[in-house]
Amino acid sequence: MTSDALSNLLHEDRRFPPDPEFAAQANATEALYEEARADRLAFWDRQARELLSWEAEWSHVLDWSNPPFAKWFVGGRLNVAYNCVDRHVEAGHGDRVAIYWEGEPGDSRTLTYADLQGEVSRAANALISLGVGHGDRVAIYMPMIPEVAISMLACARIGAIHSVVFGGFSAEALRSRIDDAQAKLVITADGGYRRGKPASLKPAVDEAVAASPSVEKVLVVQRTEQDVDWDEGRDVWWHDVVSAQPAEHAPEAFDSEDTLYILYTSGTTGKPKGIKHTCAGYLLQTAYTHRNVFDLKPESDVYWCTADVGWVTGHSYLVYGPMANGATQVMYEGTPDYPEPGRWWDIVEKYGVTILYTAPTAIRTFMKQGEEIPGRRDLSSLRVLGSVGEPINPEAWIWYRQVIGSGRTPIVDTWWQTETGAIMISPLPGVTSAKPGSAQVPLPGIVADVVDDAGNVVPDGHGGYLVLPEPWPAMLRTIWGDDQRFIDTYWSRFPGRYFAGDGAKKDEEGDIWLLGRVDDVMNVSGHRISTTEVESALVSHPKVAEAAVVGASDPTTGQGIVAFVILRADAGEGGDQVAAELRDHVAKEIGPIAKPRQILAVPELPKTRSGKIMRRLLRDVAENREMGDVTTLADPTVMNMISSGLASGS
Ligand code: WT7
């Protein structure tokens, strides 16, 4: 974020106190904060008893005797899928809709909790028949269709560990994730619909699996009916294998600390980190936050989270949180603007969506398109609006509330990460007096601080780094296969405290304002992409000698990727053609979301005497700002060479 944007943010003084009528019916109350402050572990103990069904009780709420390796609900046993599906049927809610699924071409499906119980049981039986068991890893690479949630729950049901890989990632990205987790099975589809056309998935799986000896079987859902290559010994159709199974499966209870899933996210090095989440604490905090932050009333609400299931938001707020709470939700397959820009608002109107959870980048895109488009639909069913993925600027916040929320809905700006597993900092609707642009305060049961370089907690009115000084139930337990990296990445910068990687400021009232990443991680449309990952993709191209990548502020996507490259002498003329070639190369190596917005060929890169690239200076160039201090450069003239080269258009 630029310093201008930052100071604007901190001068925001509009306040939106809760509506008394909303407050009177809200799930959350001020008393939750007091209860959690008085005894945090007793608070979580009570939540665990009220929100989840257990087969065996725990002996301790938290074991923090070997930090940073936490154990929550020690000795407790439960089945995550039973909690998300069966118990709602047993409680008499089998007829309640679990998923209103909307395909992009306009087809739709409705699954009740009873339907889901049958489907998840069938899928669980199918996984067992394919040789998958407790602790085995299953990679899931799918479009947004009900089978993706069914697959995840089927894994959870039998104690297999899923690793969902976003369908927009490349074959290479999929291969490296399959390899790191040593997945035995891949669940995929022939393809899915995007922007009016069937997009394929199976060819990327074929390519990835050809180089993945761990994979024994590939289970394929037929969605688009496009032609696919078929390996008779390896590939099986969902409609053959799953549909043939009995719709009954007795769930077995697993230990609280059994692994539920791995989800890869970008770090500051080129190698993605496999974030490991476990069963009980994760499920508890997703359920608790989903109930209180969104004020969920499972009997009457229709909830819609627009995230793709390939990201953590999809895991926690499309699958585990809402389903643990027995929510009715919408799941949409495609793009927001197909067949036309009002598609999302049509969906809100069609299903009477009451709670909407989306990202600032989407809100800003709708803002640009104007109020008329949502204005033509009936959005009066909406009563809570959520935001996630990046800081929401006050203008977008106000627009969201005025135009989408008719000027009356609470907005919850939820800060959290893949690593935290669930929402950590957010207003509570009906309780908090909202400030546009601020995520405000840690939720009851969560502790967060802002500290300076030396690790001292800053006074109100000051900025620094966001840290989490106390463990929380949904916290990551480690990086898959790399405990040392877990310790180094999160627990070493401020020993004993979790370092989130975000800059933050506390205002005069102690409310927290998130200011973006302080490490080499970019945030593009709410997606996390590492500069080093894009750099290594670029230098793997034969025409590139060196590359440096920065995230430059972008009015719509938050940040845009700008790459500076030194071309090899034999690469020929630079120019648009090479830039296009390199952008495609990055898409092939990582996925289209990582394509640089701009690629600039330069003669040199700014480096310190120890050889570290000074991205700060490149960011100045990319954002057309006056250059900062260049005195630590090994060669201070480099920046002149770069700027004059760019100015002359080479
Ligand atoms: C990073 C985590 C959390 C699910 C989606 C992204 C940024 C996330 C907010 C927010 C300001 C936010 C942070 C964080 N972020 N939510 N409400 N306000 N920043 O998950 O890919 O793990 O990215 O997203 O920088 O560290 P993720």
CSV table of C-alpha atoms in Angstrom, one decimal, residues 155-536:
chain,number,residue,atom,x,y,z
A,155,CYS,CA,-11.5,-37.9,3.0
A,156,ALA,CA,-12.3,-36.5,6.4
A,157,ARG,CA,-14.7,-39.3,7.0
A,158,ILE,CA,-12.1,-42.0,6.6
A,159,GLY,CA,-9.2,-40.1,8.0
A,160,ALA,CA,-7.5,-39.5,4.7
A,161,ILE,CA,-5.7,-36.2,4.3
A,162,HIS,CA,-6.8,-34.0,1.4
A,163,SER,CA,-4.6,-31.5,-0.4
A,164,VAL,CA,-6.8,-29.4,-2.6
A,165,VAL,CA,-5.0,-27.7,-5.4
A,166,PHE,CA,-6.7,-24.7,-7.0
A,167,GLY,CA,-8.0,-25.6,-10.5
A,168,GLY,CA,-6.3,-22.5,-11.9
A,169,PHE,CA,-2.8,-23.8,-11.1
A,170,SER,CA,-0.7,-25.3,-13.8
A,171,ALA,CA,0.3,-29.0,-14.3
A,172,GLU,CA,3.7,-28.2,-12.8
A,173,ALA,CA,2.3,-26.6,-9.7
A,174,LEU,CA,0.0,-29.6,-9.3
A,175,ARG,CA,2.9,-32.0,-9.8
A,176,SER,CA,5.1,-30.3,-7.2
A,177,ARG,CA,2.2,-30.4,-4.6
A,178,ILE,CA,1.4,-34.1,-5.4
A,179,ASP,CA,5.1,-34.9,-5.0
A,180,ASP,CA,5.6,-33.0,-1.7
A,181,ALA,CA,2.6,-34.7,-0.1
A,182,GLN,CA,3.2,-38.1,-1.9
A,183,ALA,CA,-0.5,-38.3,-2.8
A,184,LYS,CA,-1.8,-41.7,-3.7
A,185,LEU,CA,-5.0,-40.6,-5.4
A,186,VAL,CA,-6.0,-37.6,-7.4
A,187,ILE,CA,-9.6,-36.6,-7.7
A,188,THR,CA,-10.4,-34.3,-10.6
A,189,ALA,CA,-13.0,-33.6,-13.3
A,190,ASP,CA,-12.8,-33.5,-17.1
A,191,GLY,CA,-13.2,-29.8,-16.7
A,192,GLY,CA,-15.5,-27.0,-15.5
A,193,TYR,CA,-17.2,-24.0,-17.1
A,194,ARG,CA,-15.5,-20.6,-17.1
A,195,ARG,CA,-16.5,-17.6,-19.0
A,196,GLY,CA,-19.0,-19.5,-21.0
A,197,LYS,CA,-16.7,-22.3,-22.2
A,198,PRO,CA,-15.7,-25.6,-20.8
A,199,ALA,CA,-12.1,-25.3,-19.4
A,200,SER,CA,-10.2,-28.5,-19.1
A,201,LEU,CA,-8.6,-30.0,-16.0
A,202,LYS,CA,-7.8,-33.6,-16.9
A,203,PRO,CA,-4.9,-32.8,-19.4
A,204,ALA,CA,-3.0,-31.0,-16.6
A,205,VAL,CA,-3.6,-34.0,-14.3
A,206,ASP,CA,-2.3,-36.4,-17.0
A,207,GLU,CA,0.8,-34.3,-17.3
A,208,ALA,CA,1.3,-33.9,-13.6
A,209,VAL,CA,0.7,-37.6,-12.8
A,210,ALA,CA,3.0,-38.8,-15.5
A,211,ALA,CA,5.8,-37.5,-13.4
A,212,SER,CA,4.3,-38.5,-10.0
A,213,PRO,CA,5.1,-42.1,-9.1
A,214,SER,CA,3.2,-41.9,-5.8
A,215,VAL,CA,-0.2,-41.7,-7.6
A,216,GLU,CA,-2.0,-45.0,-8.1
A,217,LYS,CA,-5.4,-43.9,-9.3
A,218,VAL,CA,-7.1,-40.9,-10.7
A,219,LEU,CA,-10.9,-40.5,-10.0
A,220,VAL,CA,-12.6,-38.3,-12.6
A,221,VAL,CA,-16.0,-36.5,-12.3
A,222,GLN,CA,-17.7,-36.0,-15.6
A,223,ARG,CA,-18.8,-32.4,-15.7
A,224,THR,CA,-18.3,-31.0,-19.2
A,225,GLU,CA,-18.3,-34.2,-21.3
A,226,GLN,CA,-15.3,-33.0,-23.3
A,227,ASP,CA,-13.0,-35.6,-24.7
A,228,VAL,CA,-10.3,-36.8,-22.3
A,229,ASP,CA,-7.3,-39.1,-22.7
A,230,TRP,CA,-7.8,-42.2,-20.6
A,231,ASP,CA,-5.3,-44.5,-18.9
A,232,GLU,CA,-7.2,-47.8,-18.4
A,233,GLY,CA,-5.1,-49.0,-15.5
A,234,ARG,CA,-5.1,-45.7,-13.6
A,235,ASP,CA,-8.2,-43.6,-14.4
A,236,VAL,CA,-11.7,-44.3,-13.1
A,237,TRP,CA,-14.9,-42.4,-13.6
A,238,TRP,CA,-16.7,-41.1,-10.5
A,239,HIS,CA,-20.1,-42.2,-12.0
A,240,ASP,CA,-18.8,-45.8,-12.2
A,241,VAL,CA,-17.0,-46.1,-9.0
A,242,VAL,CA,-18.8,-43.8,-6.6
A,243,SER,CA,-22.3,-44.3,-7.8
A,244,ALA,CA,-22.0,-48.1,-7.4
A,245,GLN,CA,-21.3,-47.9,-3.7
A,246,PRO,CA,-23.7,-48.2,-0.9
A,247,ALA,CA,-25.0,-45.0,0.6
A,248,GLU,CA,-24.2,-46.1,4.1
A,249,HIS,CA,-20.9,-45.8,5.8
A,250,ALA,CA,-20.3,-45.8,9.5
A,251,PRO,CA,-17.9,-42.9,10.5
A,252,GLU,CA,-15.1,-43.8,12.8
A,253,ALA,CA,-13.9,-41.2,15.3
A,254,PHE,CA,-10.3,-39.9,15.0
A,255,ASP,CA,-8.0,-38.2,17.4
A,256,SER,CA,-8.4,-34.4,17.8
A,257,GLU,CA,-4.9,-33.9,16.5
A,258,ASP,CA,-5.1,-36.2,13.4
A,259,THR,CA,-4.3,-34.3,10.2
A,260,LEU,CA,-7.4,-33.1,8.4
A,261,TYR,CA,-5.7,-31.5,5.4
A,262,ILE,CA,-2.7,-29.9,3.8
A,263,LEU,CA,-3.1,-26.7,1.8
A,264,TYR,CA,-0.2,-25.2,0.0
A,265,THR,CA,0.5,-21.5,0.2
A,266,SER,CA,3.2,-19.2,-1.1
A,267,GLY,CA,6.0,-18.1,1.2
A,268,THR,CA,9.0,-16.0,0.7
A,269,THR,CA,11.0,-18.7,-1.0
A,270,GLY,CA,10.1,-20.4,-4.3
A,271,LYS,CA,8.9,-23.6,-2.7
A,272,PRO,CA,5.2,-23.5,-1.5
A,273,LYS,CA,4.6,-24.5,2.1
A,274,GLY,CA,2.2,-27.3,2.9
A,275,ILE,CA,0.2,-25.9,5.7
A,276,LYS,CA,-1.0,-28.7,8.0
A,277,HIS,CA,-4.4,-28.4,9.8
A,278,THR,CA,-5.8,-31.0,12.2
A,279,CYS,CA,-9.3,-32.1,13.0
A,280,ALA,CA,-10.8,-30.8,16.2
A,281,GLY,CA,-9.4,-27.3,16.9
A,282,TYR,CA,-9.7,-26.4,13.2
A,283,LEU,CA,-13.3,-27.5,13.0
A,284,LEU,CA,-14.2,-25.8,16.2
A,285,GLN,CA,-12.8,-22.4,15.3
A,286,THR,CA,-14.3,-22.5,11.8
A,287,ALA,CA,-17.7,-23.3,13.3
A,288,TYR,CA,-17.4,-20.7,16.1
A,289,THR,CA,-16.3,-17.9,13.8
A,290,HIS,CA,-18.9,-18.8,11.1
A,291,ARG,CA,-21.7,-18.7,13.7
A,292,ASN,CA,-20.6,-15.4,15.4
A,293,VAL,CA,-18.9,-13.4,12.7
A,294,PHE,CA,-21.7,-14.0,10.2
A,295,ASP,CA,-24.5,-14.2,12.8
A,296,LEU,CA,-25.6,-17.5,11.1
A,297,LYS,CA,-29.2,-18.7,11.8
A,298,PRO,CA,-29.1,-22.2,10.2
A,299,GLU,CA,-32.9,-22.4,10.0
A,300,SER,CA,-33.4,-19.3,8.0
A,301,ASP,CA,-30.2,-18.0,6.5
A,302,VAL,CA,-28.9,-18.6,2.9
A,303,TYR,CA,-25.2,-18.1,3.1
A,304,TRP,CA,-22.9,-17.5,0.1
A,305,CYS,CA,-19.1,-17.5,0.1
A,306,THR,CA,-17.8,-16.7,-3.3
A,307,ALA,CA,-14.3,-18.0,-2.8
A,308,ASP,CA,-13.0,-21.0,-4.8
A,309,VAL,CA,-12.6,-24.1,-2.7
A,310,GLY,CA,-8.9,-24.2,-3.8
A,311,TRP,CA,-8.1,-21.5,-1.3
A,312,VAL,CA,-8.4,-21.6,2.5
A,313,THR,CA,-11.5,-19.4,2.5
A,314,GLY,CA,-13.2,-22.2,0.5
A,315,HIS,CA,-12.0,-24.8,3.0
A,316,SER,CA,-13.1,-23.0,6.1
A,317,TYR,CA,-16.1,-21.0,5.0
A,318,LEU,CA,-17.6,-23.1,2.2
A,319,VAL,CA,-17.0,-26.5,3.6
A,320,TYR,CA,-16.1,-27.0,7.2
A,321,GLY,CA,-17.5,-23.9,9.1
A,322,PRO,CA,-20.9,-23.7,7.4
A,323,MET,CA,-21.4,-27.4,7.2
A,324,ALA,CA,-20.5,-27.9,10.9
A,325,ASN,CA,-23.2,-25.4,11.6
A,326,GLY,CA,-25.7,-27.0,9.4
A,327,ALA,CA,-26.0,-24.0,7.1
A,328,THR,CA,-27.8,-23.7,3.8
A,329,GLN,CA,-25.5,-22.3,1.3
A,330,VAL,CA,-25.0,-21.3,-2.4
A,331,MET,CA,-22.1,-22.7,-4.4
A,332,TYR,CA,-21.4,-21.1,-7.8
A,333,GLU,CA,-19.2,-22.6,-10.4
A,334,GLY,CA,-18.2,-19.8,-12.7
A,335,THR,CA,-17.1,-16.2,-13.2
A,336,PRO,CA,-18.9,-13.2,-11.7
A,337,ASP,CA,-19.5,-11.6,-15.1
A,338,TYR,CA,-20.9,-14.4,-17.2
A,339,PRO,CA,-23.2,-14.2,-19.1
A,340,GLU,CA,-23.3,-10.6,-18.0
A,341,PRO,CA,-21.9,-8.4,-15.1
A,342,GLY,CA,-25.1,-8.8,-13.0
A,343,ARG,CA,-24.7,-12.6,-12.6
A,344,TRP,CA,-23.8,-12.5,-8.9
A,345,TRP,CA,-26.8,-10.3,-8.1
A,346,ASP,CA,-29.1,-12.6,-10.0
A,347,ILE,CA,-27.9,-15.4,-7.8
A,348,VAL,CA,-28.5,-13.4,-4.6
A,349,GLU,CA,-32.0,-12.7,-5.8
A,350,LYS,CA,-32.7,-16.2,-7.0
A,351,TYR,CA,-31.8,-17.9,-3.8
A,352,GLY,CA,-32.6,-15.1,-1.4
A,353,VAL,CA,-29.0,-14.9,-0.1
A,354,THR,CA,-28.9,-13.4,3.4
A,355,ILE,CA,-25.1,-13.5,4.1
A,356,LEU,CA,-22.5,-12.8,1.5
A,357,TYR,CA,-18.8,-13.3,2.0
A,358,THR,CA,-16.4,-12.0,-0.7
A,359,ALA,CA,-13.2,-10.1,-1.5
A,360,PRO,CA,-12.4,-6.4,-1.8
A,361,THR,CA,-11.1,-6.9,-5.4
A,362,ALA,CA,-14.5,-8.1,-6.5
A,363,ILE,CA,-16.2,-5.2,-4.7
A,364,ARG,CA,-13.9,-2.7,-6.5
A,365,THR,CA,-14.6,-4.4,-9.8
A,366,PHE,CA,-18.4,-4.0,-9.2
A,367,MET,CA,-17.8,-0.4,-8.1
A,368,LYS,CA,-16.2,0.4,-11.4
A,369,GLN,CA,-19.2,-1.1,-13.3
A,370,GLY,CA,-21.6,1.1,-11.5
A,371,GLU,CA,-24.6,0.9,-9.2
A,372,GLU,CA,-27.1,0.4,-11.9
A,373,ILE,CA,-26.2,-3.3,-12.3
A,374,PRO,CA,-26.9,-4.4,-8.7
A,375,GLY,CA,-29.6,-1.7,-8.6
A,376,ARG,CA,-31.7,-3.7,-11.1
A,377,ARG,CA,-31.9,-6.7,-8.7
A,378,ASP,CA,-33.7,-7.2,-5.5
A,379,LEU,CA,-30.9,-7.5,-2.9
A,380,SER,CA,-33.2,-6.9,0.1
A,381,SER,CA,-32.6,-10.4,1.5
A,382,LEU,CA,-29.0,-9.5,2.4
A,383,ARG,CA,-28.4,-8.9,6.1
A,384,VAL,CA,-24.6,-9.5,6.7
A,385,LEU,CA,-21.8,-8.7,4.3
A,386,GLY,CA,-18.2,-10.1,4.8
A,387,SER,CA,-14.9,-9.1,3.3
A,388,VAL,CA,-11.6,-11.1,3.2
A,389,GLY,CA,-8.3,-11.5,1.5
A,390,GLU,CA,-6.7,-8.0,1.7
A,391,PRO,CA,-7.3,-4.7,3.4
A,392,ILE,CA,-10.6,-3.2,2.2
A,393,ASN,CA,-10.3,0.5,1.4
A,394,PRO,CA,-12.9,2.7,3.1
A,395,GLU,CA,-14.4,3.8,-0.2
A,396,ALA,CA,-15.1,0.1,-1.2
A,397,TRP,CA,-16.4,-0.6,2.3
A,398,ILE,CA,-18.9,2.3,2.1
A,399,TRP,CA,-20.0,1.3,-1.4
A,400,TYR,CA,-20.4,-2.3,-0.3
A,401,ARG,CA,-22.6,-1.2,2.6
A,402,GLN,CA,-24.6,1.4,0.6
A,403,VAL,CA,-25.1,-0.2,-2.7
A,404,ILE,CA,-25.1,-4.0,-1.9
A,405,GLY,CA,-26.3,-3.7,1.7
A,406,SER,CA,-28.9,-0.9,1.1
A,407,GLY,CA,-27.1,1.2,3.7
A,408,ARG,CA,-28.2,-1.0,6.6
A,409,THR,CA,-26.2,-4.3,6.7
A,410,PRO,CA,-23.3,-4.8,9.0
A,411,ILE,CA,-19.9,-5.3,7.2
A,412,VAL,CA,-17.4,-7.7,8.7
A,413,ASP,CA,-13.8,-7.2,7.6
A,414,THR,CA,-12.2,-10.5,8.5
A,415,TRP,CA,-8.5,-10.8,8.9
A,416,TRP,CA,-6.9,-14.2,8.9
A,417,GLN,CA,-4.6,-16.5,6.8
A,418,THR,CA,-4.2,-20.0,5.4
A,419,GLU,CA,-2.0,-20.6,8.5
A,420,THR,CA,-4.5,-19.3,11.0
A,421,GLY,CA,-7.2,-21.6,9.6
A,422,ALA,CA,-10.0,-19.4,10.6
A,423,ILE,CA,-11.0,-15.8,11.2
A,424,MET,CA,-8.9,-14.1,13.9
A,425,ILE,CA,-9.6,-10.4,13.8
A,426,SER,CA,-13.0,-9.0,12.9
A,427,PRO,CA,-15.9,-6.9,14.1
A,428,LEU,CA,-18.8,-8.9,15.5
A,429,PRO,CA,-22.1,-7.9,13.9
A,430,GLY,CA,-24.6,-6.5,16.4
A,431,VAL,CA,-21.8,-5.8,18.9
A,432,THR,CA,-19.0,-3.8,17.3
A,433,SER,CA,-19.3,-0.2,16.2
A,434,ALA,CA,-17.7,-0.6,12.7
A,435,LYS,CA,-14.9,1.5,11.2
A,436,PRO,CA,-14.6,1.3,7.4
A,437,GLY,CA,-11.2,-0.1,6.6
A,438,SER,CA,-10.3,-1.6,9.9
A,439,ALA,CA,-10.6,-5.3,11.0
A,440,GLN,CA,-10.7,-3.8,14.5
A,441,VAL,CA,-10.3,-6.3,17.3
A,442,PRO,CA,-9.3,-10.0,17.9
A,443,LEU,CA,-12.3,-12.2,18.3
A,444,PRO,CA,-13.2,-13.5,21.8
A,445,GLY,CA,-10.7,-16.3,22.5
A,446,ILE,CA,-8.0,-14.8,20.2
A,447,VAL,CA,-5.0,-12.6,21.2
A,448,ALA,CA,-3.2,-10.3,18.8
A,449,ASP,CA,-0.6,-7.6,19.3
A,450,VAL,CA,1.2,-5.0,17.2
A,451,VAL,CA,4.9,-4.9,18.0
A,452,ASP,CA,7.9,-2.8,17.0
A,453,ASP,CA,11.2,-4.1,15.5
A,454,ALA,CA,12.4,-5.0,18.9
A,455,GLY,CA,9.2,-6.9,19.7
A,456,ASN,CA,7.8,-4.4,22.2
A,457,VAL,CA,4.0,-3.9,22.0
A,458,VAL,CA,3.4,-0.5,20.5
A,459,PRO,CA,1.1,2.0,22.2
A,460,ASP,CA,-2.2,3.0,20.7
A,461,GLY,CA,-1.7,5.3,17.7
A,462,HIS,CA,1.4,3.5,16.5
A,463,GLY,CA,2.3,0.9,13.9
A,464,GLY,CA,4.5,-2.2,13.6
A,465,TYR,CA,4.1,-5.9,12.9
A,466,LEU,CA,1.1,-8.1,13.7
A,467,VAL,CA,1.9,-11.0,16.0
A,468,LEU,CA,-0.2,-13.6,17.7
A,469,PRO,CA,1.2,-14.2,21.2
A,470,GLU,CA,-1.1,-17.1,22.2
A,471,PRO,CA,-1.9,-20.3,20.4
A,472,TRP,CA,-5.4,-20.7,18.9
A,473,PRO,CA,-7.5,-23.8,18.1
A,474,ALA,CA,-7.3,-23.6,14.3
A,475,MET,CA,-3.6,-22.7,14.1
A,476,LEU,CA,-1.4,-24.6,11.6
A,477,ARG,CA,0.4,-27.4,13.4
A,478,THR,CA,3.5,-27.4,11.1
A,479,ILE,CA,4.6,-27.2,7.5
A,480,TRP,CA,4.1,-30.6,6.0
A,481,GLY,CA,7.4,-32.5,6.4
A,482,ASP,CA,9.4,-29.5,7.5
A,483,ASP,CA,9.2,-28.6,11.2
A,484,GLN,CA,12.3,-26.5,11.0
A,485,ARG,CA,10.8,-24.3,8.3
A,486,PHE,CA,7.7,-23.9,10.5
A,487,ILE,CA,9.8,-22.7,13.4
A,488,ASP,CA,12.0,-20.4,11.2
A,489,THR,CA,9.2,-18.9,9.2
A,490,TYR,CA,6.7,-18.1,12.0
A,491,TRP,CA,8.3,-18.3,15.4
A,492,SER,CA,11.8,-16.9,15.0
A,493,ARG,CA,11.3,-13.2,14.1
A,494,PHE,CA,9.8,-12.7,17.6
A,495,PRO,CA,10.6,-15.7,19.6
A,496,GLY,CA,7.6,-17.3,21.3
A,497,ARG,CA,5.1,-15.4,19.2
A,498,TYR,CA,3.6,-16.1,15.8
A,499,PHE,CA,4.7,-13.6,13.2
A,500,ALA,CA,2.0,-13.2,10.6
A,501,GLY,CA,4.0,-11.3,8.0
A,502,ASP,CA,1.6,-8.4,8.0
A,503,GLY,CA,2.2,-4.8,8.9
A,504,ALA,CA,-0.5,-3.2,11.2
A,505,LYS,CA,-1.3,-0.1,13.1
A,506,LYS,CA,-3.3,0.4,16.2
A,507,ASP,CA,-5.4,3.6,16.2
A,508,GLU,CA,-6.0,5.8,19.2
A,509,GLU,CA,-8.8,3.5,20.4
A,510,GLY,CA,-6.7,0.3,20.0
A,511,ASP,CA,-8.4,-0.9,16.8
A,512,ILE,CA,-6.2,-2.7,14.4
A,513,TRP,CA,-5.7,-1.6,10.8
A,514,LEU,CA,-4.0,-4.2,8.5
A,515,LEU,CA,-1.5,-2.6,6.2
A,516,GLY,CA,-0.4,-5.4,3.9
A,517,ARG,CA,2.5,-7.8,3.8
A,518,VAL,CA,5.9,-6.8,5.1
A,519,ASP,CA,7.7,-9.8,3.4
A,520,ASP,CA,8.3,-10.7,-0.2
A,521,VAL,CA,4.7,-12.0,-0.6
A,522,MET,CA,2.3,-10.2,-3.0
A,523,ASN,CA,-1.4,-10.0,-2.7
A,524,VAL,CA,-3.1,-10.0,-6.1
A,525,SER,CA,-6.9,-10.0,-6.0
A,526,GLY,CA,-6.7,-11.6,-2.5
A,527,HIS,CA,-4.4,-14.4,-3.8
A,528,ARG,CA,-1.1,-14.8,-2.2
A,529,ILE,CA,1.9,-15.1,-4.6
A,530,SER,CA,5.5,-15.0,-3.7
A,531,THR,CA,7.9,-12.7,-5.6
A,532,THR,CA,10.6,-15.4,-5.6
A,533,GLU,CA,8.2,-18.0,-7.1
A,534,VAL,CA,7.5,-15.7,-10.1
A,535,GLU,CA,11.2,-14.8,-10.3
A,536,SER,CA,12.2,-18.5,-10.5
